[in-house]
PDB file of C-alpha atoms in Angstrom:
ATOM      1  CA  ILE A   1      48.785 -24.609  43.365  1.00  0.00           C
ATOM      2  CA  PHE A   2      48.115 -23.024  39.949  1.00  0.00           C
ATOM      3  CA  PHE A   3      44.747 -23.274  38.140  1.00  0.00           C
ATOM      4  CA  VAL A   4      44.668 -22.315  34.498  1.00  0.00           C
ATOM      5  CA  LYS A   5      41.326 -21.602  32.754  1.00  0.00           C
ATOM      6  CA  GLY A   6      40.916 -22.334  29.047  1.00  0.00           C
ATOM      7  CA  PHE A   7      39.459 -20.090  26.271  1.00  0.00           C
ATOM      8  CA  SER A   8      35.750 -19.576  26.488  1.00  0.00           C
ATOM      9  CA  LEU A   9      33.256 -18.104  24.076  1.00  0.00           C
ATOM     10  CA  ASN A  10      30.587 -18.113  26.737  1.00  0.00           C
ATOM     11  CA  PRO A  11      29.740 -14.469  27.519  1.00  0.00           C
ATOM     12  CA  PHE A  12      28.054 -15.465  30.753  1.00  0.00           C
ATOM     13  CA  GLU A  13      30.948 -17.440  32.212  1.00  0.00           C
ATOM     14  CA  LYS A  14      32.513 -15.838  35.258  1.00  0.00           C
ATOM     15  CA  GLU A  15      36.180 -16.195  36.299  1.00  0.00           C
ATOM     16  CA  SER A  16      34.831 -17.516  39.578  1.00  0.00           C
ATOM     17  CA  ASP A  17      33.127 -20.546  37.793  1.00  0.00           C
ATOM     18  CA  GLY A  18      34.769 -23.962  37.566  1.00  0.00           C
ATOM     19  CA  LEU A  19      38.462 -23.706  38.223  1.00  0.00           C
ATOM     20  CA  GLY A  20      38.066 -20.209  39.652  1.00  0.00           C
ATOM     21  CA  GLN A  21      35.661 -21.676  42.252  1.00  0.00           C
ATOM     22  CA  MET A  22      38.115 -24.482  43.057  1.00  0.00           C
ATOM     23  CA  SER A  23      41.015 -22.120  43.463  1.00  0.00           C
ATOM     24  CA  LYS A  24      39.025 -20.016  45.994  1.00  0.00           C
ATOM     25  CA  ASN A  25      38.723 -23.082  48.271  1.00  0.00           C
ATOM     26  CA  ILE A  26      42.414 -23.797  48.493  1.00  0.00           C
ATOM     27  CA  PRO A  27      44.599 -21.453  50.489  1.00  0.00           C
ATOM     28  CA  SER A  28      47.355 -19.850  48.437  1.00  0.00           C
ATOM     29  CA  ALA A  29      46.052 -21.165  45.121  1.00  0.00           C
ATOM     30  CA  GLU A  30      46.222 -18.924  42.135  1.00  0.00           C
ATOM     31  CA  ILE A  31      44.114 -18.691  38.972  1.00  0.00           C
ATOM     32  CA  PHE A  32      45.373 -17.749  35.574  1.00  0.00           C
ATOM     33  CA  LYS A  33      44.077 -17.607  32.043  1.00  0.00           C
ATOM     34  CA  TRP A  34      45.479 -19.822  29.267  1.00  0.00           C
ATOM     35  CA  ASP A  35      47.351 -17.071  27.596  1.00  0.00           C
ATOM     36  CA  ASN A  36      49.355 -16.087  30.745  1.00  0.00           C
ATOM     37  CA  LYS A  37      52.126 -18.721  30.363  1.00  0.00           C
ATOM     38  CA  ASN A  38      55.011 -16.338  31.174  1.00  0.00           C
ATOM     39  CA  GLU A  39      53.198 -15.026  34.304  1.00  0.00           C
ATOM     40  CA  ILE A  40      52.615 -18.617  35.520  1.00  0.00           C
ATOM     41  CA  ILE A  41      56.408 -19.480  35.066  1.00  0.00           C
ATOM     42  CA  GLN A  42      57.379 -16.372  36.920  1.00  0.00           C
ATOM     43  CA  ALA A  43      55.008 -17.132  39.799  1.00  0.00           C
ATOM     44  CA  ILE A  44      56.454 -20.655  40.050  1.00  0.00           C
ATOM     45  CA  LYS A  45      59.979 -19.359  39.937  1.00  0.00           C
ATOM     46  CA  ALA A  46      59.130 -16.977  42.866  1.00  0.00           C
ATOM     47  CA  ARG A  47      58.410 -20.069  45.035  1.00  0.00           C
ATOM     48  CA  PRO A  48      61.066 -21.930  47.023  1.00  0.00           C
ATOM     49  CA  GLU A  49      62.589 -24.884  45.208  1.00  0.00           C
ATOM     50  CA  GLU A  50      61.369 -27.332  47.819  1.00  0.00           C
ATOM     51  CA  GLN A  51      57.754 -26.189  47.579  1.00  0.00           C
ATOM     52  CA  ALA A  52      55.350 -28.599  45.772  1.00  0.00           C
ATOM     53  CA  ILE A  53      54.160 -27.397  42.358  1.00  0.00           C
ATOM     54  CA  ILE A  54      50.693 -28.435  41.176  1.00  0.00           C
ATOM     55  CA  LEU A  55      49.300 -27.326  37.921  1.00  0.00           C
ATOM     56  CA  VAL A  56      45.574 -27.801  36.933  1.00  0.00           C
ATOM     57  CA  GLY A  57      44.295 -26.717  33.537  1.00  0.00           C
ATOM     58  CA  HIS A  58      41.119 -27.105  31.534  1.00  0.00           C
ATOM     59  CA  GLY A  59      40.824 -26.893  27.738  1.00  0.00           C
ATOM     60  CA  MET A  60      43.506 -24.535  26.349  1.00  0.00           C
ATOM     61  CA  GLY A  61      44.654 -24.055  30.044  1.00  0.00           C
ATOM     62  CA  GLY A  62      45.546 -27.753  29.942  1.00  0.00           C
ATOM     63  CA  ASP A  63      47.683 -27.201  26.870  1.00  0.00           C
ATOM     64  CA  THR A  64      49.296 -24.173  28.562  1.00  0.00           C
ATOM     65  CA  ILE A  65      50.266 -26.145  31.742  1.00  0.00           C
ATOM     66  CA  VAL A  66      51.947 -28.848  29.686  1.00  0.00           C
ATOM     67  CA  ASP A  67      53.858 -26.032  27.911  1.00  0.00           C
ATOM     68  CA  VAL A  68      54.822 -24.605  31.337  1.00  0.00           C
ATOM     69  CA  ALA A  69      56.014 -28.069  32.528  1.00  0.00           C
ATOM     70  CA  ASN A  70      58.124 -28.363  29.438  1.00  0.00           C
ATOM     71  CA  GLU A  71      59.628 -24.955  29.864  1.00  0.00           C
ATOM     72  CA  LEU A  72      60.376 -25.655  33.584  1.00  0.00           C
ATOM     73  CA  ASN A  73      62.278 -28.817  32.385  1.00  0.00           C
ATOM     74  CA  SER A  74      65.244 -26.811  31.247  1.00  0.00           C
ATOM     75  CA  VAL A  75      68.607 -25.571  32.598  1.00  0.00           C
ATOM     76  CA  GLU A  76      67.227 -21.993  32.450  1.00  0.00           C
ATOM     77  CA  HIS A  77      64.539 -22.942  34.981  1.00  0.00           C
ATOM     78  CA  GLY A  78      66.657 -25.394  36.985  1.00  0.00           C
ATOM     79  CA  PHE A  79      64.751 -28.490  35.879  1.00  0.00           C
ATOM     80  CA  ARG A  80      61.962 -27.513  38.237  1.00  0.00           C
ATOM     81  CA  LYS A  81      59.880 -30.450  39.390  1.00  0.00           C
ATOM     82  CA  VAL A  82      56.149 -30.455  38.923  1.00  0.00           C
ATOM     83  CA  ASN A  83      54.545 -32.745  41.587  1.00  0.00           C
ATOM     84  CA  LEU A  84      51.183 -32.939  39.947  1.00  0.00           C
ATOM     85  CA  LEU A  85      49.827 -31.943  36.497  1.00  0.00           C
ATOM     86  CA  VAL A  86      46.029 -32.283  36.076  1.00  0.00           C
ATOM     87  CA  THR A  87      44.840 -31.819  32.499  1.00  0.00           C
ATOM     88  CA  MET A  88      41.086 -31.621  31.870  1.00  0.00           C
ATOM     89  CA  ASP A  89      39.970 -32.151  28.324  1.00  0.00           C
ATOM     90  CA  SER A  90      43.022 -30.268  26.976  1.00  0.00           C
ATOM     91  CA  ILE A  91      42.854 -28.537  23.630  1.00  0.00           C
ATOM     92  CA  GLY A  92      45.950 -27.667  21.642  1.00  0.00           C
ATOM     93  CA  THR A  93      49.010 -29.033  19.991  1.00  0.00           C
ATOM     94  CA  ASP A  94      52.086 -30.745  21.484  1.00  0.00           C
ATOM     95  CA  ASN A  95      50.531 -31.300  24.738  1.00  0.00           C
ATOM     96  CA  ASP A  96      50.241 -35.160  24.805  1.00  0.00           C
ATOM     97  CA  ILE A  97      53.832 -35.926  25.777  1.00  0.00           C
ATOM     98  CA  ILE A  98      54.465 -35.198  29.487  1.00  0.00           C
ATOM     99  CA  PRO A  99      58.039 -34.155  30.379  1.00  0.00           C
ATOM    100  CA  PRO A 100      60.163 -36.095  32.938  1.00  0.00           C
ATOM    101  CA  ASN A 101      60.101 -33.305  35.478  1.00  0.00           C
ATOM    102  CA  VAL A 102      56.452 -34.066  36.079  1.00  0.00           C
ATOM    103  CA  ALA A 103      55.979 -36.752  38.762  1.00  0.00           C
ATOM    104  CA  ASP A 104      52.243 -37.399  38.217  1.00  0.00           C
ATOM    105  CA  ASN A 105      49.855 -36.516  35.399  1.00  0.00           C
ATOM    106  CA  PHE A 106      46.128 -37.039  35.817  1.00  0.00           C
ATOM    107  CA  ASN A 107      44.527 -36.496  32.360  1.00  0.00           C
ATOM    108  CA  MET A 108      40.755 -36.400  32.012  1.00  0.00           C
ATOM    109  CA  ILE A 109      39.189 -36.737  28.470  1.00  0.00           C
ATOM    110  CA  SER A 110      35.544 -36.133  27.581  1.00  0.00           C
ATOM    111  CA  ASP A 111      33.930 -39.006  25.767  1.00  0.00           C
ATOM    112  CA  GLN A 112      31.354 -36.640  24.254  1.00  0.00           C
ATOM    113  CA  ASP A 113      33.490 -34.154  22.277  1.00  0.00           C
ATOM    114  CA  SER A 114      35.577 -35.860  19.697  1.00  0.00           C
ATOM    115  CA  LEU A 115      36.321 -32.660  17.806  1.00  0.00           C
ATOM    116  CA  ILE A 116      37.345 -30.478  20.748  1.00  0.00           C
ATOM    117  CA  ASN A 117      39.459 -32.694  23.016  1.00  0.00           C
ATOM    118  CA  ASP A 118      42.914 -34.087  22.714  1.00  0.00           C
ATOM    119  CA  GLY A 119      43.807 -37.794  23.172  1.00  0.00           C
ATOM    120  CA  PRO A 120      45.559 -39.646  25.942  1.00  0.00           C
ATOM    121  CA  ASN A 121      48.814 -38.378  27.406  1.00  0.00           C
ATOM    122  CA  VAL A 122      52.120 -40.327  27.426  1.00  0.00           C
ATOM    123  CA  ALA A 123      55.075 -39.946  29.654  1.00  0.00           C
ATOM    124  CA  ARG A 124      58.340 -39.047  27.866  1.00  0.00           C
ATOM    125  CA  LYS A 125      60.208 -41.081  30.572  1.00  0.00           C
ATOM    126  CA  ARG A 126      57.919 -43.783  31.909  1.00  0.00           C
ATOM    127  CA  GLY A 127      60.038 -44.435  35.026  1.00  0.00           C
ATOM    128  CA  MET A 128      60.015 -40.788  36.035  1.00  0.00           C
ATOM    129  CA  THR A 129      56.411 -39.766  35.202  1.00  0.00           C
ATOM    130  CA  TYR A 130      53.241 -41.643  36.062  1.00  0.00           C
ATOM    131  CA  VAL A 131      50.336 -40.827  33.702  1.00  0.00           C
ATOM    132  CA  THR A 132      46.712 -41.747  34.249  1.00  0.00           C
ATOM    133  CA  ASN A 133      44.193 -41.106  31.493  1.00  0.00           C
ATOM    134  CA  GLU A 134      40.515 -41.236  32.382  1.00  0.00           C
ATOM    135  CA  LEU A 135      37.597 -41.039  30.016  1.00  0.00           C
ATOM    136  CA  ARG A 136      34.864 -38.929  31.472  1.00  0.00           C
ATOM    137  CA  PRO A 137      31.131 -38.713  30.668  1.00  0.00           C
ATOM    138  CA  GLU A 138      31.023 -34.894  31.107  1.00  0.00           C
ATOM    139  CA  GLY A 139      31.185 -32.680  27.978  1.00  0.00           C
ATOM    140  CA  HIS A 140      34.013 -30.259  27.503  1.00  0.00           C
ATOM    141  CA  ASN A 141      32.128 -27.269  28.910  1.00  0.00           C
ATOM    142  CA  GLU A 142      30.760 -29.166  31.924  1.00  0.00           C
ATOM    143  CA  MET A 143      33.982 -30.867  32.989  1.00  0.00           C
ATOM    144  CA  GLU A 144      35.536 -28.155  35.243  1.00  0.00           C
ATOM    145  CA  GLY A 145      32.289 -27.487  37.013  1.00  0.00           C
ATOM    146  CA  SER A 146      31.362 -31.078  37.631  1.00  0.00           C
ATOM    147  CA  PRO A 147      31.261 -31.927  41.333  1.00  0.00           C
ATOM    148  CA  GLU A 148      32.692 -35.453  40.661  1.00  0.00           C
ATOM    149  CA  VAL A 149      35.588 -34.097  38.593  1.00  0.00           C
ATOM    150  CA  GLN A 150      36.199 -31.432  41.248  1.00  0.00           C
ATOM    151  CA  PHE A 151      36.271 -34.118  43.926  1.00  0.00           C
ATOM    152  CA  LEU A 152      38.803 -36.160  41.905  1.00  0.00           C
ATOM    153  CA  VAL A 153      41.009 -33.129  41.369  1.00  0.00           C
ATOM    154  CA  TYR A 154      40.914 -32.272  45.147  1.00  0.00           C
ATOM    155  CA  GLU A 155      41.861 -35.889  45.909  1.00  0.00           C
ATOM    156  CA  LYS A 156      44.817 -35.789  43.558  1.00  0.00           C
ATOM    157  CA  ILE A 157      45.943 -32.495  45.039  1.00  0.00           C
ATOM    158  CA  ASN A 158      45.680 -33.869  48.559  1.00  0.00           C
ATOM    159  CA  GLN A 159      47.670 -36.953  47.571  1.00  0.00           C
ATOM    160  CA  ALA A 160      50.399 -34.840  45.933  1.00  0.00           C
ATOM    161  CA  LEU A 161      50.691 -32.600  48.955  1.00  0.00           C
ATOM    162  CA  MET A 162      50.816 -35.504  51.371  1.00  0.00           C
ATOM    163  CA  GLN A 163      53.567 -37.118  49.326  1.00  0.00           C
ATOM    164  CA  ALA A 164      55.539 -33.796  49.303  1.00  0.00           C
ATOM    165  CA  VAL A 165      55.187 -33.503  53.059  1.00  0.00           C
ATOM    166  CA  ALA A 166      56.231 -37.124  53.622  1.00  0.00           C
ATOM    167  CA  LYS A 167      59.490 -36.496  51.540  1.00  0.00           C
ATOM    168  CA  LYS A 168      60.415 -33.380  53.428  1.00  0.00           C
ATOM    169  CA  ASP A 169      63.278 -33.537  55.939  1.00  0.00           C
ATOM    170  CA  ILE A 170      61.491 -32.338  59.065  1.00  0.00           C
ATOM    171  CA  ALA A 171      64.900 -31.931  60.866  1.00  0.00           C
ATOM    172  CA  LYS A 172      65.735 -29.066  58.454  1.00  0.00           C
TER     173      LYS A 172
END
């Protein structure tokens, strides 16, 4: 499970806030910054092919994880599957179309910040990727620290992990 924090101008924000706090509560989860795309891809490639991949990003981190998913959807990276992609009030360009290697995308959009956030996400291949767009009352800066949003993210992570376990061939 890879959490990716977005760009922040807040000098008082700690890496342990929001997504950093969430990552500390999940064994083996890792936290990255939005500008560490190559490091994220290398960390994913170091995992066994059968291991579930879950990407969670806020702001520019949301844009980064869509870029990561797109890059993983290539011959070079073996069309690596992403079990769950959680985008939280993503900011950036070219991050609204979710590639077919993503099984499930849960996209949360703030209804308060029309200049900061992106719009709804769309699956490139509707039969391969399930996309849920949810309008949230939290502002952009409050979203990743919201207990309700964190609960929703944990629920989605648990569902994705349970599905991955259910598909595993236990005999192997």
